[in-house]
Amino acid sequence: THEDLANQINGHAVGRIAARCRDIGAKLVHYSTDYVFDGRADQPYAVDHPRNPVNAYGRSKALGEVLLEQSGAEYLLIRSSWLYAPWAQNFVLTIASLAKSRDQLRVVNDQRGRPTDSRRLAEVTLTLAEEGHTGTFHVTDAGECTWYDLAKHVAAVVNPSCHVVPCTSEEFPRPAPRPAYSVLDLSATEALVGPLVPWQVRVEDVLTHTEK
């Protein structure tokens, strides 16, 4: 609903920061998103796959990527997806809370991606930066799932008696379209940092360490 502002923050501001980093010889670490892709693929998106966002947020983030690449600055661009953590508001904690108080939840089962523990994202970012890597990388948990799969696993951990029911995106209309398939290819990242941990393990760890 505020695409011009989004473009200023997620796009042009990134270009200005990158220009300043270029001028002083600093490396810029910048985060982007699976939403720069259109969701029409049938295999994980490689880092060099053409951008084709389908919503305003994705377009603003794609603009930031382009301006960063054109800036002449040294950069580490990291795309991630489906972020969650033991704190703040996120899908995993929301589902955990609802599952404890309800007998049934309905969750979309036609959007597929890779969840990401924000703590692990920070750790891998630091490793890539300290080892001097530059360019674009994808960092998420290993494995892939739908929002329904993710919710079902969370519910099984916190309240196995809560029944999670799959539904379609059309049953839960949102203001912006979401990519149906936004699985990011992790091969280049794993070649440098080793295998990433499966999302099920990371989710269980987050639920164990959730801040009270």
PDB file of C-alpha atoms in Angstrom:
ATOM      1  CA  THR A   1       0.000   0.000   0.000  1.00  0.00           C
ATOM      2  CA  HIS A   2       3.038   2.334   0.276  1.00  0.00           C
ATOM      3  CA  GLU A   3       5.249   1.126  -2.560  1.00  0.00           C
ATOM      4  CA  ASP A   4       6.995   4.476  -3.099  1.00  0.00           C
ATOM      5  CA  LEU A   5       8.094   4.550   0.539  1.00  0.00           C
ATOM      6  CA  ALA A   6       9.134   0.893   0.348  1.00  0.00           C
ATOM      7  CA  ASN A   7      11.274   1.697  -2.697  1.00  0.00           C
ATOM      8  CA  GLN A   8      12.951   4.542  -0.825  1.00  0.00           C
ATOM      9  CA  ILE A   9      13.739   2.381   2.219  1.00  0.00           C
ATOM     10  CA  ASN A  10      14.463  -1.016   0.657  1.00  0.00           C
ATOM     11  CA  GLY A  11      15.813   0.296  -2.644  1.00  0.00           C
ATOM     12  CA  HIS A  12      17.289   3.774  -2.916  1.00  0.00           C
ATOM     13  CA  ALA A  13      18.579   3.882   0.667  1.00  0.00           C
ATOM     14  CA  VAL A  14      20.562   0.715  -0.022  1.00  0.00           C
ATOM     15  CA  GLY A  15      22.086   2.346  -3.093  1.00  0.00           C
ATOM     16  CA  ARG A  16      23.120   5.404  -1.073  1.00  0.00           C
ATOM     17  CA  ILE A  17      24.638   3.348   1.732  1.00  0.00           C
ATOM     18  CA  ALA A  18      26.485   1.237  -0.847  1.00  0.00           C
ATOM     19  CA  ALA A  19      27.871   4.360  -2.518  1.00  0.00           C
ATOM     20  CA  ARG A  20      29.171   5.576   0.825  1.00  0.00           C
ATOM     21  CA  CYS A  21      30.741   2.175   1.542  1.00  0.00           C
ATOM     22  CA  ARG A  22      32.422   2.292  -1.871  1.00  0.00           C
ATOM     23  CA  ASP A  23      33.835   5.749  -1.130  1.00  0.00           C
ATOM     24  CA  ILE A  24      35.353   4.754   2.218  1.00  0.00           C
ATOM     25  CA  GLY A  25      36.380   1.226   1.241  1.00  0.00           C
ATOM     26  CA  ALA A  26      33.937  -0.623   3.517  1.00  0.00           C
ATOM     27  CA  LYS A  27      32.148  -3.883   2.770  1.00  0.00           C
ATOM     28  CA  LEU A  28      28.349  -3.707   2.968  1.00  0.00           C
ATOM     29  CA  VAL A  29      26.446  -6.691   4.341  1.00  0.00           C
ATOM     30  CA  HIS A  30      22.861  -6.510   3.108  1.00  0.00           C
ATOM     31  CA  TYR A  31      19.863  -8.827   3.545  1.00  0.00           C
ATOM     32  CA  SER A  32      17.318  -9.573   0.862  1.00  0.00           C
ATOM     33  CA  THR A  33      14.493 -12.021   0.351  1.00  0.00           C
ATOM     34  CA  ASP A  34      13.053 -14.947  -1.576  1.00  0.00           C
ATOM     35  CA  TYR A  35      10.330 -12.513  -2.672  1.00  0.00           C
ATOM     36  CA  VAL A  36      12.585 -11.153  -5.441  1.00  0.00           C
ATOM     37  CA  PHE A  37      11.551 -14.299  -7.369  1.00  0.00           C
ATOM     38  CA  ASP A  38       8.170 -14.990  -8.940  1.00  0.00           C
ATOM     39  CA  GLY A  39       7.415 -18.382  -7.400  1.00  0.00           C
ATOM     40  CA  ARG A  40       6.886 -20.147 -10.727  1.00  0.00           C
ATOM     41  CA  ALA A  41       9.979 -22.369 -10.561  1.00  0.00           C
ATOM     42  CA  ASP A  42       9.914 -26.108  -9.893  1.00  0.00           C
ATOM     43  CA  GLN A  43      13.419 -26.362  -8.442  1.00  0.00           C
ATOM     44  CA  PRO A  44      15.370 -24.222  -5.938  1.00  0.00           C
ATOM     45  CA  TYR A  45      16.253 -20.728  -7.117  1.00  0.00           C
ATOM     46  CA  ALA A  46      19.969 -20.296  -7.833  1.00  0.00           C
ATOM     47  CA  VAL A  47      21.620 -17.068  -6.684  1.00  0.00           C
ATOM     48  CA  ASP A  48      21.861 -15.850 -10.291  1.00  0.00           C
ATOM     49  CA  HIS A  49      18.287 -16.678 -11.278  1.00  0.00           C
ATOM     50  CA  PRO A  50      16.578 -13.645 -12.880  1.00  0.00           C
ATOM     51  CA  ARG A  51      14.597 -11.504 -10.465  1.00  0.00           C
ATOM     52  CA  ASN A  52      10.885 -11.199 -11.187  1.00  0.00           C
ATOM     53  CA  PRO A  53       9.001 -10.128  -8.035  1.00  0.00           C
ATOM     54  CA  VAL A  54       5.212 -10.369  -7.910  1.00  0.00           C
ATOM     55  CA  ASN A  55       4.464  -7.874  -5.109  1.00  0.00           C
ATOM     56  CA  ALA A  56       5.483  -4.410  -3.946  1.00  0.00           C
ATOM     57  CA  TYR A  57       7.774  -5.642  -1.185  1.00  0.00           C
ATOM     58  CA  GLY A  58       9.595  -7.936  -3.594  1.00  0.00           C
ATOM     59  CA  ARG A  59       9.980  -5.126  -6.118  1.00  0.00           C
ATOM     60  CA  SER A  60      11.450  -2.799  -3.494  1.00  0.00           C
ATOM     61  CA  LYS A  61      13.944  -5.442  -2.356  1.00  0.00           C
ATOM     62  CA  ALA A  62      14.879  -6.261  -5.951  1.00  0.00           C
ATOM     63  CA  LEU A  63      15.562  -2.566  -6.531  1.00  0.00           C
ATOM     64  CA  GLY A  64      17.900  -2.554  -3.546  1.00  0.00           C
ATOM     65  CA  GLU A  65      19.756  -5.564  -4.946  1.00  0.00           C
ATOM     66  CA  VAL A  66      20.211  -3.918  -8.342  1.00  0.00           C
ATOM     67  CA  LEU A  67      21.454  -0.644  -6.884  1.00  0.00           C
ATOM     68  CA  LEU A  68      23.862  -2.523  -4.614  1.00  0.00           C
ATOM     69  CA  GLU A  69      25.262  -4.490  -7.538  1.00  0.00           C
ATOM     70  CA  GLN A  70      25.661  -1.311  -9.594  1.00  0.00           C
ATOM     71  CA  SER A  71      27.277   0.699  -6.788  1.00  0.00           C
ATOM     72  CA  GLY A  72      30.826  -0.496  -7.209  1.00  0.00           C
ATOM     73  CA  ALA A  73      30.981  -1.299  -3.482  1.00  0.00           C
ATOM     74  CA  GLU A  74      32.321  -4.528  -2.046  1.00  0.00           C
ATOM     75  CA  TYR A  75      29.266  -6.352  -0.711  1.00  0.00           C
ATOM     76  CA  LEU A  76      27.875  -9.493   0.823  1.00  0.00           C
ATOM     77  CA  LEU A  77      24.247  -9.869  -0.262  1.00  0.00           C
ATOM     78  CA  ILE A  78      22.370 -12.558   1.643  1.00  0.00           C
ATOM     79  CA  ARG A  79      18.900 -13.707   0.671  1.00  0.00           C
ATOM     80  CA  SER A  80      16.844 -15.519   3.273  1.00  0.00           C
ATOM     81  CA  SER A  81      13.218 -16.533   3.826  1.00  0.00           C
ATOM     82  CA  TRP A  82      10.513 -17.345   6.366  1.00  0.00           C
ATOM     83  CA  LEU A  83      12.390 -15.899   9.334  1.00  0.00           C
ATOM     84  CA  TYR A  84      11.609 -16.915  12.907  1.00  0.00           C
ATOM     85  CA  ALA A  85      13.343 -16.655  16.300  1.00  0.00           C
ATOM     86  CA  PRO A  86      12.771 -17.270  20.016  1.00  0.00           C
ATOM     87  CA  TRP A  87      11.663 -13.626  20.326  1.00  0.00           C
ATOM     88  CA  ALA A  88       9.381 -10.998  18.744  1.00  0.00           C
ATOM     89  CA  GLN A  89       6.452 -11.770  16.457  1.00  0.00           C
ATOM     90  CA  ASN A  90       6.904 -14.516  13.880  1.00  0.00           C
ATOM     91  CA  PHE A  91       5.008 -17.444  12.384  1.00  0.00           C
ATOM     92  CA  VAL A  92       6.547 -20.146  14.572  1.00  0.00           C
ATOM     93  CA  LEU A  93       5.779 -18.397  17.863  1.00  0.00           C
ATOM     94  CA  THR A  94       2.297 -17.389  16.693  1.00  0.00           C
ATOM     95  CA  ILE A  95       1.423 -20.959  15.765  1.00  0.00           C
ATOM     96  CA  ALA A  96       2.902 -22.230  19.022  1.00  0.00           C
ATOM     97  CA  SER A  97       0.703 -19.856  21.002  1.00  0.00           C
ATOM     98  CA  LEU A  98      -2.438 -20.682  19.022  1.00  0.00           C
ATOM     99  CA  ALA A  99      -1.823 -24.421  19.167  1.00  0.00           C
ATOM    100  CA  LYS A 100      -1.709 -24.300  22.948  1.00  0.00           C
ATOM    101  CA  SER A 101      -5.159 -22.713  23.135  1.00  0.00           C
ATOM    102  CA  ARG A 102      -7.070 -24.216  20.204  1.00  0.00           C
ATOM    103  CA  ASP A 103      -8.147 -27.651  19.111  1.00  0.00           C
ATOM    104  CA  GLN A 104      -7.750 -26.915  15.407  1.00  0.00           C
ATOM    105  CA  LEU A 105      -5.825 -24.573  13.113  1.00  0.00           C
ATOM    106  CA  ARG A 106      -6.153 -24.033   9.360  1.00  0.00           C
ATOM    107  CA  VAL A 107      -2.940 -23.153   7.499  1.00  0.00           C
ATOM    108  CA  VAL A 108      -2.164 -22.690   3.803  1.00  0.00           C
ATOM    109  CA  ASN A 109      -0.565 -25.662   2.101  1.00  0.00           C
ATOM    110  CA  ASP A 110       0.169 -24.255  -1.365  1.00  0.00           C
ATOM    111  CA  GLN A 111       3.135 -21.985  -0.607  1.00  0.00           C
ATOM    112  CA  ARG A 112       6.494 -23.759  -0.352  1.00  0.00           C
ATOM    113  CA  GLY A 113       9.796 -22.395   0.920  1.00  0.00           C
ATOM    114  CA  ARG A 114      12.589 -22.755   3.461  1.00  0.00           C
ATOM    115  CA  PRO A 115      12.188 -21.555   7.078  1.00  0.00           C
ATOM    116  CA  THR A 116      15.139 -19.751   8.683  1.00  0.00           C
ATOM    117  CA  ASP A 117      16.197 -19.531  12.313  1.00  0.00           C
ATOM    118  CA  SER A 118      17.384 -15.909  12.626  1.00  0.00           C
ATOM    119  CA  ARG A 119      20.132 -16.922  15.049  1.00  0.00           C
ATOM    120  CA  ARG A 120      21.652 -19.318  12.535  1.00  0.00           C
ATOM    121  CA  LEU A 121      21.302 -16.696   9.805  1.00  0.00           C
ATOM    122  CA  ALA A 122      23.406 -14.346  11.939  1.00  0.00           C
ATOM    123  CA  GLU A 123      26.029 -17.042  12.584  1.00  0.00           C
ATOM    124  CA  VAL A 124      26.428 -17.932   8.905  1.00  0.00           C
ATOM    125  CA  THR A 125      26.519 -14.258   7.948  1.00  0.00           C
ATOM    126  CA  LEU A 126      29.376 -13.682  10.374  1.00  0.00           C
ATOM    127  CA  THR A 127      31.268 -16.696   9.033  1.00  0.00           C
ATOM    128  CA  LEU A 128      30.931 -15.552   5.421  1.00  0.00           C
ATOM    129  CA  ALA A 129      31.959 -12.007   6.315  1.00  0.00           C
ATOM    130  CA  GLU A 130      34.946 -12.989   8.451  1.00  0.00           C
ATOM    131  CA  GLU A 131      36.206 -15.368   5.777  1.00  0.00           C
ATOM    132  CA  GLY A 132      36.163 -12.524   3.271  1.00  0.00           C
ATOM    133  CA  HIS A 133      33.484 -13.810   0.922  1.00  0.00           C
ATOM    134  CA  THR A 134      31.668 -11.372  -1.347  1.00  0.00           C
ATOM    135  CA  GLY A 135      28.753 -11.573  -3.753  1.00  0.00           C
ATOM    136  CA  THR A 136      25.334 -13.137  -3.286  1.00  0.00           C
ATOM    137  CA  PHE A 137      24.482 -16.108  -1.070  1.00  0.00           C
ATOM    138  CA  HIS A 138      21.338 -17.868   0.098  1.00  0.00           C
ATOM    139  CA  VAL A 139      21.101 -18.698   3.807  1.00  0.00           C
ATOM    140  CA  THR A 140      18.151 -20.613   5.297  1.00  0.00           C
ATOM    141  CA  ASP A 141      17.536 -23.790   7.256  1.00  0.00           C
ATOM    142  CA  ALA A 142      17.965 -26.992   5.264  1.00  0.00           C
ATOM    143  CA  GLY A 143      14.965 -28.784   3.826  1.00  0.00           C
ATOM    144  CA  GLU A 144      11.742 -27.281   2.522  1.00  0.00           C
ATOM    145  CA  CYS A 145       8.094 -27.251   3.511  1.00  0.00           C
ATOM    146  CA  THR A 146       4.779 -25.483   3.208  1.00  0.00           C
ATOM    147  CA  TRP A 147       3.365 -23.201   5.879  1.00  0.00           C
ATOM    148  CA  TYR A 148       1.047 -26.094   6.761  1.00  0.00           C
ATOM    149  CA  ASP A 149       3.998 -28.479   7.203  1.00  0.00           C
ATOM    150  CA  LEU A 150       5.723 -25.929   9.424  1.00  0.00           C
ATOM    151  CA  ALA A 151       2.625 -25.304  11.519  1.00  0.00           C
ATOM    152  CA  LYS A 152       1.939 -29.029  11.877  1.00  0.00           C
ATOM    153  CA  HIS A 153       5.452 -29.603  13.206  1.00  0.00           C
ATOM    154  CA  VAL A 154       5.186 -26.723  15.668  1.00  0.00           C
ATOM    155  CA  ALA A 155       1.845 -27.987  16.947  1.00  0.00           C
ATOM    156  CA  ALA A 156       3.226 -31.510  17.339  1.00  0.00           C
ATOM    157  CA  VAL A 157       5.931 -30.113  19.611  1.00  0.00           C
ATOM    158  CA  VAL A 158       3.814 -27.839  21.811  1.00  0.00           C
ATOM    159  CA  ASN A 159       0.396 -29.552  21.783  1.00  0.00           C
ATOM    160  CA  PRO A 160      -0.003 -32.814  19.827  1.00  0.00           C
ATOM    161  CA  SER A 161      -3.774 -32.756  20.403  1.00  0.00           C
ATOM    162  CA  CYS A 162      -4.153 -29.635  18.235  1.00  0.00           C
ATOM    163  CA  HIS A 163      -5.225 -30.688  14.741  1.00  0.00           C
ATOM    164  CA  VAL A 164      -3.685 -28.670  11.879  1.00  0.00           C
ATOM    165  CA  VAL A 165      -5.811 -28.658   8.725  1.00  0.00           C
ATOM    166  CA  PRO A 166      -4.436 -27.726   5.252  1.00  0.00           C
ATOM    167  CA  CYS A 167      -6.170 -25.092   3.142  1.00  0.00           C
ATOM    168  CA  THR A 168      -5.475 -22.982   0.048  1.00  0.00           C
ATOM    169  CA  SER A 169      -4.211 -19.418  -0.229  1.00  0.00           C
ATOM    170  CA  GLU A 170      -7.534 -18.479  -1.831  1.00  0.00           C
ATOM    171  CA  GLU A 171      -9.243 -19.300   1.462  1.00  0.00           C
ATOM    172  CA  PHE A 172      -7.073 -16.710   3.216  1.00  0.00           C
ATOM    173  CA  PRO A 173      -6.833 -13.764   0.779  1.00  0.00           C
ATOM    174  CA  ARG A 174      -4.006 -11.316   1.481  1.00  0.00           C
ATOM    175  CA  PRO A 175      -3.494  -7.771   0.126  1.00  0.00           C
ATOM    176  CA  ALA A 176      -0.348  -8.866  -1.750  1.00  0.00           C
ATOM    177  CA  PRO A 177       0.235 -12.028  -3.806  1.00  0.00           C
ATOM    178  CA  ARG A 178       2.765 -14.468  -2.365  1.00  0.00           C
ATOM    179  CA  PRO A 179       5.147 -16.629  -4.425  1.00  0.00           C
ATOM    180  CA  ALA A 180       3.829 -20.194  -4.518  1.00  0.00           C
ATOM    181  CA  TYR A 181       7.355 -21.641  -4.603  1.00  0.00           C
ATOM    182  CA  SER A 182      10.277 -19.714  -3.135  1.00  0.00           C
ATOM    183  CA  VAL A 183      12.789 -22.410  -2.195  1.00  0.00           C
ATOM    184  CA  LEU A 184      16.316 -20.945  -2.310  1.00  0.00           C
ATOM    185  CA  ASP A 185      19.255 -23.009  -3.578  1.00  0.00           C
ATOM    186  CA  LEU A 186      21.781 -23.448  -0.745  1.00  0.00           C
ATOM    187  CA  SER A 187      24.530 -25.303  -2.615  1.00  0.00           C
ATOM    188  CA  ALA A 188      26.970 -22.375  -2.929  1.00  0.00           C
ATOM    189  CA  THR A 189      26.613 -21.519   0.748  1.00  0.00           C
ATOM    190  CA  GLU A 190      26.939 -25.108   1.971  1.00  0.00           C
ATOM    191  CA  ALA A 191      30.081 -25.522  -0.138  1.00  0.00           C
ATOM    192  CA  LEU A 192      31.686 -22.877   2.089  1.00  0.00           C
ATOM    193  CA  VAL A 193      30.148 -23.378   5.540  1.00  0.00           C
ATOM    194  CA  GLY A 194      29.096 -27.024   5.433  1.00  0.00           C
ATOM    195  CA  PRO A 195      25.622 -28.556   5.583  1.00  0.00           C
ATOM    196  CA  LEU A 196      22.920 -26.349   7.082  1.00  0.00           C
ATOM    197  CA  VAL A 197      20.737 -27.848   9.813  1.00  0.00           C
ATOM    198  CA  PRO A 198      17.246 -29.123   8.866  1.00  0.00           C
ATOM    199  CA  TRP A 199      14.423 -26.742   9.675  1.00  0.00           C
ATOM    200  CA  GLN A 200      12.717 -29.239  11.976  1.00  0.00           C
ATOM    201  CA  VAL A 201      15.732 -29.262  14.299  1.00  0.00           C
ATOM    202  CA  ARG A 202      16.043 -25.478  14.296  1.00  0.00           C
ATOM    203  CA  VAL A 203      12.326 -25.009  14.996  1.00  0.00           C
ATOM    204  CA  GLU A 204      12.442 -27.387  17.946  1.00  0.00           C
ATOM    205  CA  ASP A 205      15.466 -25.546  19.331  1.00  0.00           C
ATOM    206  CA  VAL A 206      13.715 -22.179  19.003  1.00  0.00           C
ATOM    207  CA  LEU A 207      10.626 -23.491  20.779  1.00  0.00           C
ATOM    208  CA  THR A 208      12.866 -24.753  23.582  1.00  0.00           C
ATOM    209  CA  HIS A 209      14.595 -21.397  23.973  1.00  0.00           C
ATOM    210  CA  THR A 210      11.631 -19.075  23.513  1.00  0.00           C
ATOM    211  CA  GLU A 211      11.867 -16.020  25.716  1.00  0.00           C
ATOM    212  CA  LYS A 212       9.179 -15.881  28.372  1.00  0.00           C
TER     213      LYS A 212
END
